[in-house]
Coordinates of C-alpha atoms and ligand atoms in Angstrom, one line a residue:
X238 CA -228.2 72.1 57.2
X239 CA -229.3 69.9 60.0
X240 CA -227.7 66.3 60.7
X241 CA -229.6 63.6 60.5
X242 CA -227.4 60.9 60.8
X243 CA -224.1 60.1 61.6
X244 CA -221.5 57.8 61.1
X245 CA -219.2 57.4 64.4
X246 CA -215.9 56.2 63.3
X247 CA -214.4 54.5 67.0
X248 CA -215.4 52.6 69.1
X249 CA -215.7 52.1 73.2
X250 CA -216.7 54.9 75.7
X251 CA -216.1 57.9 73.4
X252 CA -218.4 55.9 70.7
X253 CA -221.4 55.5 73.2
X254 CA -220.1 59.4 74.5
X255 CA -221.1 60.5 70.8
X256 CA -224.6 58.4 70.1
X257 CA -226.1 59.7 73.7
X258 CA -225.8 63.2 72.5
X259 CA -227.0 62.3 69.3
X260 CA -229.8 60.8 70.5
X261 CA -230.6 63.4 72.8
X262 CA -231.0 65.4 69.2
X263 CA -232.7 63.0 67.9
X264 CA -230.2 62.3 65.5
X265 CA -229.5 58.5 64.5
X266 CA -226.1 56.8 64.6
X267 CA -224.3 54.2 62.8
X268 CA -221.6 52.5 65.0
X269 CA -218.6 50.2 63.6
X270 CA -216.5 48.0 65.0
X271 CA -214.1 45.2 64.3
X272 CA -214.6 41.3 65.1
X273 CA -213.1 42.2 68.3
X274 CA -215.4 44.4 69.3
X275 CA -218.9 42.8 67.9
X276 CA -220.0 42.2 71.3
X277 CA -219.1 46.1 72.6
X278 CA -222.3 47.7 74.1
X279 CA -221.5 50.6 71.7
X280 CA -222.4 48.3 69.1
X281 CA -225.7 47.6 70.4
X282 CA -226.3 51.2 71.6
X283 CA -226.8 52.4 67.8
X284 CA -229.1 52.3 65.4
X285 CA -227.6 50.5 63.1
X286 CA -224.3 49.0 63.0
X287 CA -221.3 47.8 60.9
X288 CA -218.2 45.5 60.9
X289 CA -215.5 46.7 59.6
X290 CA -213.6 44.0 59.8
X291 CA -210.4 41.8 61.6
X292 CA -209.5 43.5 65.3
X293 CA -206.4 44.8 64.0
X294 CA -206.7 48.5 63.3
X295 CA -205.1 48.8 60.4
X296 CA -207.9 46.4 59.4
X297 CA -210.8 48.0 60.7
X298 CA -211.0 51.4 62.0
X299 CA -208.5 52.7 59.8
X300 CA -209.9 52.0 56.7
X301 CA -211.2 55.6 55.6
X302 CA -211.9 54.4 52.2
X303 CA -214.3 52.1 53.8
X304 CA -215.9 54.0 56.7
X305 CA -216.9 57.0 53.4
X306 CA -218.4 53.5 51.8
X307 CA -220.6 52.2 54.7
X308 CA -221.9 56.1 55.8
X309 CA -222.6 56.4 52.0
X310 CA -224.6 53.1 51.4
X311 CA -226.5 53.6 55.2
X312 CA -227.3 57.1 54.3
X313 CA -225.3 58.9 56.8
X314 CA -225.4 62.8 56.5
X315 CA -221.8 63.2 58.4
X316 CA -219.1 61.4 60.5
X317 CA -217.7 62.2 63.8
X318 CA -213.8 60.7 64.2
X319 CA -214.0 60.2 68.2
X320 CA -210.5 60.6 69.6
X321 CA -207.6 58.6 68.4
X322 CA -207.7 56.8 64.6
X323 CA -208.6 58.7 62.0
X324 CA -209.7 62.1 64.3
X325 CA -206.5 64.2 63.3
X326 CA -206.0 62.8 60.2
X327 CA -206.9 65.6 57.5
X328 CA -206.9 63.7 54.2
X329 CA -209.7 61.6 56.6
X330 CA -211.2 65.4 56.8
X331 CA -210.9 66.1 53.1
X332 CA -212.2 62.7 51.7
X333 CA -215.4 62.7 53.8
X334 CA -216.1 66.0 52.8
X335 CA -215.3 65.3 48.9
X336 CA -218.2 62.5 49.8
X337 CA -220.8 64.9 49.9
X338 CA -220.8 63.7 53.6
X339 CA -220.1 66.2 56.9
X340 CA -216.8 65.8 59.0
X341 CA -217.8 66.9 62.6
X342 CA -214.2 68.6 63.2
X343 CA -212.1 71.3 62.0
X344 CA -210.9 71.8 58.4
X345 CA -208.8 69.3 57.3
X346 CA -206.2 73.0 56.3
X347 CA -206.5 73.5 60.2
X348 CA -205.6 70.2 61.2
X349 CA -202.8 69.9 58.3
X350 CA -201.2 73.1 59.6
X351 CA -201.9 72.0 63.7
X352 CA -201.1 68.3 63.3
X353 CA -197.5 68.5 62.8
X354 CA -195.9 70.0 65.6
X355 CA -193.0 71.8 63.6
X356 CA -195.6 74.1 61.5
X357 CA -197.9 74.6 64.5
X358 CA -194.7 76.8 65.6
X359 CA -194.1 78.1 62.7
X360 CA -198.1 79.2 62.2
X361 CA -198.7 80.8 65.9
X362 CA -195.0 82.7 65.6
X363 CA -196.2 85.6 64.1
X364 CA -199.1 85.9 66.5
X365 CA -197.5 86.2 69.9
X366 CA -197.5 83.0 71.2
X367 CA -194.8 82.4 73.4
X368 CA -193.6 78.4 72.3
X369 CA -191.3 76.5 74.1
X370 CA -187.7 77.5 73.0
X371 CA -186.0 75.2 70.6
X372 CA -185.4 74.4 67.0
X373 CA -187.9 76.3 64.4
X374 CA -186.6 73.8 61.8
X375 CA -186.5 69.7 61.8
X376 CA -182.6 69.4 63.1
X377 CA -180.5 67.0 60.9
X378 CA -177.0 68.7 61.0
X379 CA -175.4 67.3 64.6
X380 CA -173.4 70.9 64.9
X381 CA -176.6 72.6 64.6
X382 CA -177.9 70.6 67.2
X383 CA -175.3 71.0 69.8
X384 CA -174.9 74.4 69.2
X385 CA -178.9 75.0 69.8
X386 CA -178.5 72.5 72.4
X387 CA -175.7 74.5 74.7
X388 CA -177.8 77.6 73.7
X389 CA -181.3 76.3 75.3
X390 CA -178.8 74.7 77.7
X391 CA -179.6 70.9 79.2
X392 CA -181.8 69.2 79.4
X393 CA -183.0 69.4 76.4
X394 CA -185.7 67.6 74.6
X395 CA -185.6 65.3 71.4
X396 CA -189.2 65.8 69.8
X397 CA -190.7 64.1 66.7
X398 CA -192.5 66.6 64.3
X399 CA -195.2 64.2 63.8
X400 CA -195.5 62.8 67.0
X401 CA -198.7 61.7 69.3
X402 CA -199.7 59.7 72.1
X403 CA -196.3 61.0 74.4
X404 CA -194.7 59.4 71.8
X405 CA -191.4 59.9 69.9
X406 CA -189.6 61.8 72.7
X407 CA -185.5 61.4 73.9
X408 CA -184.8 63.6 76.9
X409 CA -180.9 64.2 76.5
X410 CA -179.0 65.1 79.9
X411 CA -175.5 65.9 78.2
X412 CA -173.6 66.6 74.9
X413 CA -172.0 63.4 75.0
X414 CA -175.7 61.7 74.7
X415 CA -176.7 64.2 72.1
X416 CA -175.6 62.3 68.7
X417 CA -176.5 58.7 69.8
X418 CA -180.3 60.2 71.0
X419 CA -180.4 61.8 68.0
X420 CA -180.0 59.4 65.5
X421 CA -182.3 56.9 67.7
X422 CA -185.1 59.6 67.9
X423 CA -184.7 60.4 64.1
X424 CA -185.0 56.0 63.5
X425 CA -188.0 55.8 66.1
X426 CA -189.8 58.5 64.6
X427 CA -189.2 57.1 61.2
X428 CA -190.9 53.6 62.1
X429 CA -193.5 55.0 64.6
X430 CA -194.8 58.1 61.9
X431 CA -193.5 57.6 58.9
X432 CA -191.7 61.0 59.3
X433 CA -188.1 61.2 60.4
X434 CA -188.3 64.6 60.8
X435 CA -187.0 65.7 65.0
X436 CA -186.9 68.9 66.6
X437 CA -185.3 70.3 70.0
X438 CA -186.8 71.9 72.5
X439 CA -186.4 73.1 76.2
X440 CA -186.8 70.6 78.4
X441 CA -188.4 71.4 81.8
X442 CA -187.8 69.6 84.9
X443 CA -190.8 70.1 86.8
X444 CA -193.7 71.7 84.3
X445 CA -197.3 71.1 84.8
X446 CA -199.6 70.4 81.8
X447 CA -202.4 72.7 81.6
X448 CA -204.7 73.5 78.6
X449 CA -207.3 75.2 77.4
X450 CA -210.7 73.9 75.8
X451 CA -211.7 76.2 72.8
X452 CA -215.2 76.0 70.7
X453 CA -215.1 78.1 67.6
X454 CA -217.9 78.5 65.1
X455 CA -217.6 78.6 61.3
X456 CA -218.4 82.8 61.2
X457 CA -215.4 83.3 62.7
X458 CA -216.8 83.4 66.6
X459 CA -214.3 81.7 69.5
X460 CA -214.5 81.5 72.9
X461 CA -212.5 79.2 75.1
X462 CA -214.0 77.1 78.2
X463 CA -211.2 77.8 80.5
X464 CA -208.4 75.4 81.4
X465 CA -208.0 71.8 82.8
X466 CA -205.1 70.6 84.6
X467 CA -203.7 67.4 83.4
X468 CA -200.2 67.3 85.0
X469 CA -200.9 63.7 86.5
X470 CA -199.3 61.4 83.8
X471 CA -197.5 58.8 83.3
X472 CA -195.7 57.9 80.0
X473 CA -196.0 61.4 78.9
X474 CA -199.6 60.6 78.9
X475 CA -202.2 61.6 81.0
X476 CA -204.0 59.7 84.2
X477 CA -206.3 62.2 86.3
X478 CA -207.3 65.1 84.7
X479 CA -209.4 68.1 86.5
X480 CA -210.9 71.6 85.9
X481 CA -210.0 74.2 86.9
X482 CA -206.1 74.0 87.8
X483 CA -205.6 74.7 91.4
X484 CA -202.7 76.7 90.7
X485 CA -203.9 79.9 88.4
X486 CA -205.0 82.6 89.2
X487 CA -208.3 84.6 87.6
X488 CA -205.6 86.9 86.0
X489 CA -203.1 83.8 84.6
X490 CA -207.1 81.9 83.3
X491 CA -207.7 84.7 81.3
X492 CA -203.9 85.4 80.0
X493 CA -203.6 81.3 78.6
X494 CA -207.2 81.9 77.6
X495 CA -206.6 84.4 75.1
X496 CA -203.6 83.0 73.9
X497 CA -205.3 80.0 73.4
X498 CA -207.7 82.2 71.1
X499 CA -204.7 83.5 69.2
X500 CA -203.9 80.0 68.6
X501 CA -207.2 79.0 67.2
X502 CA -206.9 82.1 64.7
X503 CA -203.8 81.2 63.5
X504 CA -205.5 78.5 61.9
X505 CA -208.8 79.6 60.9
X506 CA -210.1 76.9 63.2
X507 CA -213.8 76.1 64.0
X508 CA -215.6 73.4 66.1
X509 CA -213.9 72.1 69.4
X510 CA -210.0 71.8 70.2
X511 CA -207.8 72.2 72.9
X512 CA -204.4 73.7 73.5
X513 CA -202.2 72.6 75.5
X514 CA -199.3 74.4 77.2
X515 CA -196.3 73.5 79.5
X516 CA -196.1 75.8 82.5
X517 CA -193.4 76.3 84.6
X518 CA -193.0 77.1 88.2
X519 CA -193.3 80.6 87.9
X520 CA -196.6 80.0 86.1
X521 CA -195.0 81.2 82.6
X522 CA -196.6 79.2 79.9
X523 CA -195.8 78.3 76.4
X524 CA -197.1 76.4 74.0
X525 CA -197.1 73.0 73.1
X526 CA -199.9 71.3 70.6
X527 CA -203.5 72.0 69.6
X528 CA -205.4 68.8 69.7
X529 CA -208.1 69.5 66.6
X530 CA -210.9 66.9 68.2
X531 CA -212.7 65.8 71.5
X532 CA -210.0 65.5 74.0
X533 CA -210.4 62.3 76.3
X534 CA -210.5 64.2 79.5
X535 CA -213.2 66.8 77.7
X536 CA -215.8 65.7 80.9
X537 CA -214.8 67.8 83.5
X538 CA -215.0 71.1 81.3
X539 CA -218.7 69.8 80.5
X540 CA -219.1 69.3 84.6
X541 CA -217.7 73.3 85.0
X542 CA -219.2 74.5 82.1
X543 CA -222.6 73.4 81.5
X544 CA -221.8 72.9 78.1
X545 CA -221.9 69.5 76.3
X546 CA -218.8 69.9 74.0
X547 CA -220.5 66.8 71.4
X548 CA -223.7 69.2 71.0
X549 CA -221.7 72.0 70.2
X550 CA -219.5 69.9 67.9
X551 CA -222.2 68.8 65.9
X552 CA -224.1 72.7 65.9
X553 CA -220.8 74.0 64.8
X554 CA -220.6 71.4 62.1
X555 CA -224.1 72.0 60.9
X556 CA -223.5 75.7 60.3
X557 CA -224.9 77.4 63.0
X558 CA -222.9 80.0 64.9
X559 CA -222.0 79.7 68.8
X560 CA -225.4 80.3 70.9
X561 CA -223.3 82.3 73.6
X562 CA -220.3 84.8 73.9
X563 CA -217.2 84.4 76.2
X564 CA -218.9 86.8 79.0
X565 CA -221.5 83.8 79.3
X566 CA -219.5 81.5 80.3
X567 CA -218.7 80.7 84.3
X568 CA -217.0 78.0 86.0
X569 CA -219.1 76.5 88.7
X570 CA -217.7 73.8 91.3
X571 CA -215.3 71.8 90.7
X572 CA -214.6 68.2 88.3
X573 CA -212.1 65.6 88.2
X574 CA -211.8 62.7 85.9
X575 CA -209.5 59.7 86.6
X576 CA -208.6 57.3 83.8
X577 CA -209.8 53.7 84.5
X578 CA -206.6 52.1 82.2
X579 CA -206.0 48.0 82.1
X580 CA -202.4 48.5 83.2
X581 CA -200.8 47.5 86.0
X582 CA -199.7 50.2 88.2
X583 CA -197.1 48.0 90.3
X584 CA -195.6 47.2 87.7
X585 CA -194.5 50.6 85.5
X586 CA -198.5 50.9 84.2
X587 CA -198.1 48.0 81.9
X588 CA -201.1 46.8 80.1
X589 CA -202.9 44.3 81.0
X590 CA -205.9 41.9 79.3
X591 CA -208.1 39.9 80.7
X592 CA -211.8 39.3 81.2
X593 CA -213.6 41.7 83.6
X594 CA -214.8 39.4 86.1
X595 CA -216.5 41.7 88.0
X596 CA -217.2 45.1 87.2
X597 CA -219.6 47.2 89.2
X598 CA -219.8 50.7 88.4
X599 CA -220.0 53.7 91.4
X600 CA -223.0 56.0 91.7
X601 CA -224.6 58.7 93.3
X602 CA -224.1 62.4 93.6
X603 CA -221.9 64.1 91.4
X604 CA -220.9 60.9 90.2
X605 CA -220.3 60.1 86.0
X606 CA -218.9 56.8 84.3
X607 CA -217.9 57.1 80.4
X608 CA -217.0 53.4 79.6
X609 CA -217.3 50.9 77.0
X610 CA -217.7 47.7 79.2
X611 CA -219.5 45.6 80.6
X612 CA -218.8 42.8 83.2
X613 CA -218.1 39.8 81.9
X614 CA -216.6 41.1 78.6
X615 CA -212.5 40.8 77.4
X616 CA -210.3 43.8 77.0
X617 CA -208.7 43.4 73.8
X618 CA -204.9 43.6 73.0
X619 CA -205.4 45.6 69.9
X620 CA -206.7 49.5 71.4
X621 CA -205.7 51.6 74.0
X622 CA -206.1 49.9 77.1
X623 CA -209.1 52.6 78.5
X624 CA -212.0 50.8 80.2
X625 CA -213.3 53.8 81.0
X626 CA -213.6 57.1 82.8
X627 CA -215.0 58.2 85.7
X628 CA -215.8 61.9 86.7
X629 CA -216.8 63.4 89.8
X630 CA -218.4 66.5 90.2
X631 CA -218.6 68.8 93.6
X632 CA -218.7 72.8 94.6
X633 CA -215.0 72.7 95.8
X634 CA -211.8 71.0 94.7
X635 CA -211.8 69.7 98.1
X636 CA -215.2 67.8 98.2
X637 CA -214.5 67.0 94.7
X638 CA -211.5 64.7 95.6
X639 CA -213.5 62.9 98.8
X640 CA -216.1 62.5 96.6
X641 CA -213.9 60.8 93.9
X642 CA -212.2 58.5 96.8
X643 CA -215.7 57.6 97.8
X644 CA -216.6 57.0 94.1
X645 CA -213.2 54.5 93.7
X646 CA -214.1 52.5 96.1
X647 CA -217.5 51.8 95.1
X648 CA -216.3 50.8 92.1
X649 CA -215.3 47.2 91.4
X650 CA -213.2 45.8 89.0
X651 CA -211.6 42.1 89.3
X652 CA -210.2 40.4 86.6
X653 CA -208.1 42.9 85.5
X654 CA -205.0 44.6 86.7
X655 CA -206.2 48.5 86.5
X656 CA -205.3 52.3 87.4
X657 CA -208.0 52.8 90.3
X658 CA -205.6 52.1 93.3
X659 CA -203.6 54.1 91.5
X660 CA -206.1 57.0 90.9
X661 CA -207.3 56.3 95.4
X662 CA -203.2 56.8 96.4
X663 CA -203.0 60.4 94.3
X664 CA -206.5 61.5 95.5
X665 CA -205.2 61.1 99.1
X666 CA -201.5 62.3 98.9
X667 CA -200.8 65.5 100.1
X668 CA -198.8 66.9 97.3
X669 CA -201.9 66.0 95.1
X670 CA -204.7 67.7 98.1
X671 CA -202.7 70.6 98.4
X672 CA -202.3 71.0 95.0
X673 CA -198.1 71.2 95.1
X674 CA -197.5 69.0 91.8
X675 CA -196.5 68.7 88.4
X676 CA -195.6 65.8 85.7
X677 CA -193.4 64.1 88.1
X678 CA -195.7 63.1 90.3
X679 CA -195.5 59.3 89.5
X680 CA -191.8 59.3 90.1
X681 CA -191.3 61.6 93.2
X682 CA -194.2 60.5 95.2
X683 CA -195.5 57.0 93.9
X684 CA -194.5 54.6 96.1
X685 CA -196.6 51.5 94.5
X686 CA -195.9 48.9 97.4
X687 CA -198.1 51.4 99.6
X688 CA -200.9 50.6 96.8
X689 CA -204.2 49.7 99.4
X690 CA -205.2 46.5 98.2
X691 CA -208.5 45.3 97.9
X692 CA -207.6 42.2 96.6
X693 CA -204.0 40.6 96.1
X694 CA -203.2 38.8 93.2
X695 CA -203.6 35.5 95.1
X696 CA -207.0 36.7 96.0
X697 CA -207.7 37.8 92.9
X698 CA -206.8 34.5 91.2
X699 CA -209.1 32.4 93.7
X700 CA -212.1 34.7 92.8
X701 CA -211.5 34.4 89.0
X702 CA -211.8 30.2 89.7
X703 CA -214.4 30.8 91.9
X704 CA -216.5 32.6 89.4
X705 CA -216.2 29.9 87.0
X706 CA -217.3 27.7 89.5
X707 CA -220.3 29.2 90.0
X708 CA -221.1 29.6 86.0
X709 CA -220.2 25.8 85.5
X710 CA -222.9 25.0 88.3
X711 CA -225.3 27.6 87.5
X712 CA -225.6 26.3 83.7
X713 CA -224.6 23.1 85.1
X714 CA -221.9 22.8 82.2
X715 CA -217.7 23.4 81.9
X716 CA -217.8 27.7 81.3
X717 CA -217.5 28.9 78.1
X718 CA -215.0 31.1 76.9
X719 CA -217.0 33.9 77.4
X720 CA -219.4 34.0 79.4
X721 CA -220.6 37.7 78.0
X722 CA -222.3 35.8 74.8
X723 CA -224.0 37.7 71.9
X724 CA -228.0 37.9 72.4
X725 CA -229.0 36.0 69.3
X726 CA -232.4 36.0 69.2
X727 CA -232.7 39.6 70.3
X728 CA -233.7 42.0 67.6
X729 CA -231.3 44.5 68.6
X730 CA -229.1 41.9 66.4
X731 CA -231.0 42.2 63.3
X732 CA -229.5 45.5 62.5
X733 CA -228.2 46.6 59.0
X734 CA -225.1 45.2 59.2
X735 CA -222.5 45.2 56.1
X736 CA -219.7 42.5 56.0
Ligands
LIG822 P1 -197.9 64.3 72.4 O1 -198.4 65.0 71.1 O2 -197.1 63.1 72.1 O3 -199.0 64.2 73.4 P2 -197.0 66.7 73.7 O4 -196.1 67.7 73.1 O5 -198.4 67.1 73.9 O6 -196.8 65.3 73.0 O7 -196.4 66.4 75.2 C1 -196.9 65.3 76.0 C2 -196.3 65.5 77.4 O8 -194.9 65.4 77.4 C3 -196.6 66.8 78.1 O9 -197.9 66.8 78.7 C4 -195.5 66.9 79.1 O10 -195.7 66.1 80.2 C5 -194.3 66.2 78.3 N1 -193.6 67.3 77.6 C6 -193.7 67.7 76.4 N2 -192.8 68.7 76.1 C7 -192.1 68.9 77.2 C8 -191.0 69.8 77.5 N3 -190.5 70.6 76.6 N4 -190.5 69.7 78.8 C9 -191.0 68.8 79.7 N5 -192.0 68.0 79.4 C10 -192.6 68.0 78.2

């Protein structure tokens, strides 16, 4: 079959990500988004679009019953999940395709098996996977625990089965913590997943997080897209990611690439995933997850590869079978992608909301921006705090990383506290240019007082007034609340929209 249409069930950068491939295709897209989004340029990029409904998520881009409605009743051949929401959900998976409609992703048996990180184990075991060591069963017997616990020896790591989003995890230094982490991780993971379910497992001290990006077609055909390196984190969730990983060598790439593949077979899977290992410093590896979707950070593969990853999503989904072999595939140059997060790196990444006074984006060379804003416009409370991404592209690691320094500081963002300074500090640290790090890099080396300033908060406050100021004048009335006001009269608004 060939898509025609599709439904994009997100919102922001990765929403816009999906409809420029699409159009490129020429295949026409239906966006959604919630009352808190209506005025998102994702919303206007499509070809039709649809509110959900009330910014809340549980209100608006979860509702699978009604996302199946609206690509129904707007004629939508399939639906692609984005990241996030409903993208590793398989009843999601099963109900769009009991709709007659196409789910651009893997089998919702795949993603049942892979999304709970208890029977992703228990699936690659047989295939020669080395997994992190720890509990094959959900631990709810505190002698069992202990007496895995001495066996791993500490630290050891309390992990929810369901878990997500470096989520539901209890590192635990000592016996004595062992019972009262316990029973907290078994109550957080209750309220955060609906599933109480806990595991132990190793806990490394200094690992780096490195994974591979796999494409698989539905004939049975995989290949993997090498690695990127994504140890930069902070939360247990990643900041700057880059490809390839400085550390491995040609013979290590091809080792964690075909375990990688093993993974993938021990769950039939098809379209584009990525698994993701913890690697110690002897560069042994072991297996953590498989994501089953788009992976934020899925850019700099696409700068190394060549390959748009959304094209070969929606080819795979279609039918058709990989247009190229593993031997095809080379990695050229070098990418980096930093996370451009409204958080406040002085103060523990905390989110932070506001109105994006200014926001100029950098460009040139090698330079990308994936974002779903636009000066002028809020960043909502309700999602993930992304404003966007922005990749660079060179033919060394080196120039990559100048380029990217060069790239944040042409880049302007006031208004909003935000990871950039952040993102400039690791770029020029020496553990980060000589490639010496690993997921501890926030805690040993950031030192957020030595954060280069471009504007202080003081500063920062006086141009916020100042550009109301100069709205109130220009329009020669008080400001309104937002000055980033929907176009009424421009036809781009007359879409099919469904309330
Ligand atoms: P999630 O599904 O919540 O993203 P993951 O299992 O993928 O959880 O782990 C997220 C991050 O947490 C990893 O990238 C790593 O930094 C850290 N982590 C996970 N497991 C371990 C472990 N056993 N030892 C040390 N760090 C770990």
């Amino acid at each position: 079959m060939s898509i025609k249409k599709i439904l994009i069930a997100n919102r922001g950068e990765i929403s816009l990500r999906i409809m420029r491939t699409a159009k490129e295709m020429s295949i026409k897209t239906i966006a959604v988004y919630s009352e808190a989004d209506r005025l998102s340029p994702h919303v206007q990029y499509a070809d039709e679009a649809v509110c959900l409904g009330p910014a809340p998520s549980a209100q608006s881009y979860l509702l699978a019953d009604k996302l199946i409605e609206v690509a129904k009743n707007l004629k939508a051949d399939s639906i692609h999940p984005g990241y996030g929401f409903l993208s590793e959900n398989a009843s999601f998976a099963r109900k769009v395709r009991e709709a007659g409609l196409v789910f651009i992703g893997p089998s919702a048996e795949s993603m049942e098996t892979m999304g709970d990180k208890l029977a992703a184990r228990t699936a690659v075991a047989q295939y020669d996977v080395p997994v992190v060591p720890g509990t094959k069963e959900a631990i709810t017997d505190l002698a069992i625990a202990k007496a895995t616990a001495r066996k791993i020896g500490y630290p050891v790591l309390i992990k929810a089965s369901a878990g997500g989003g470096g989520k539901g995890m209890r590192i635990v230094e000592t016996e004595e913590d062992l019972e009262a982490q316990m029973s907290r991780a078994v109550s957080e993971a209750e309220s955060a997943f609906g599933d109480s379910r806990v595991f132990l497992e190793k806990y490394f001290t200094a690992p780096r997080h490195i994974e591979i990006q796999i494409l698989g077609d539905q004939h049975g055909n995989l290949v993997h897209l090498f690695e990127r390196e994504c140890s930069i984190q902070r939360r247990h969730q990643k900041v700057i990611e880059e490809a390839f990983s400085s550390v491995l060598t040609e013979e290590k790439r091809k080792a964690m690439g075909d375990t990688a593949l093993k993974v993938a077979k021990a769950c039939n899977y098809y379209s584009a995933g990525t698994v993701e290992f913890i690697v110690d410093e002897n560069l042994d590896f072991y297996f953590l997850e498989i994501n089953t979707r788009l992976q934020v950070e899925h850019p700099v593969t696409e700068m190394i590869t060549g390959k748009d990853l959304v094209r070969e999503q929606i080819l795979i989904a279609e039918g058709k079978p990989l247009g190229f072999v593993q031997e095809d595939l080379h990695i050229h140059g070098h990418s980096i992608e930093v996370r451009v997060y409204a958080e406040n790196p002085k103060n523990g990444f905390l989110p932070d909301t506001g109105r994006l006074l200014t926001y100029k984006r950098p460009q040139g060379p090698g330079v990308r921006v994936d974002d779903g804003f636009e000066e002028g416009m809020d960043i909502p409370i309700y999602y993930d705090p992304l404003i966007g991404k922005l990749i660079v592209y060179d033919q060394t690691r080196a120039a990559a990383i100048e380029r990217m320094i060069r790239a944040i500081e042409e880049f302007q963002i006031t208004g909003v506290e935000n990871t950039l300074g952040f993102c400039k500090f690791a770029m020029k640290h020496p553990a980060f240019r000589n490639g010496n790090f690993h997921t501890g890099f926030i805690d040993k080396h950031f030192e957020p007082e030595k954060l280069e300033d471009d504007f202080s908060q003081v500063e920062n406050d006086l141009l916020a007034a100042l550009s109301v100021m100069i709205h109130e004048r220009k329009n020669n009335q008080p400001s309104t609340p937002n000055p980033f006001k929907e176009p009424t009269n421009s036809t781009k608004w007359k879409k099919n929209r469904l309330k």
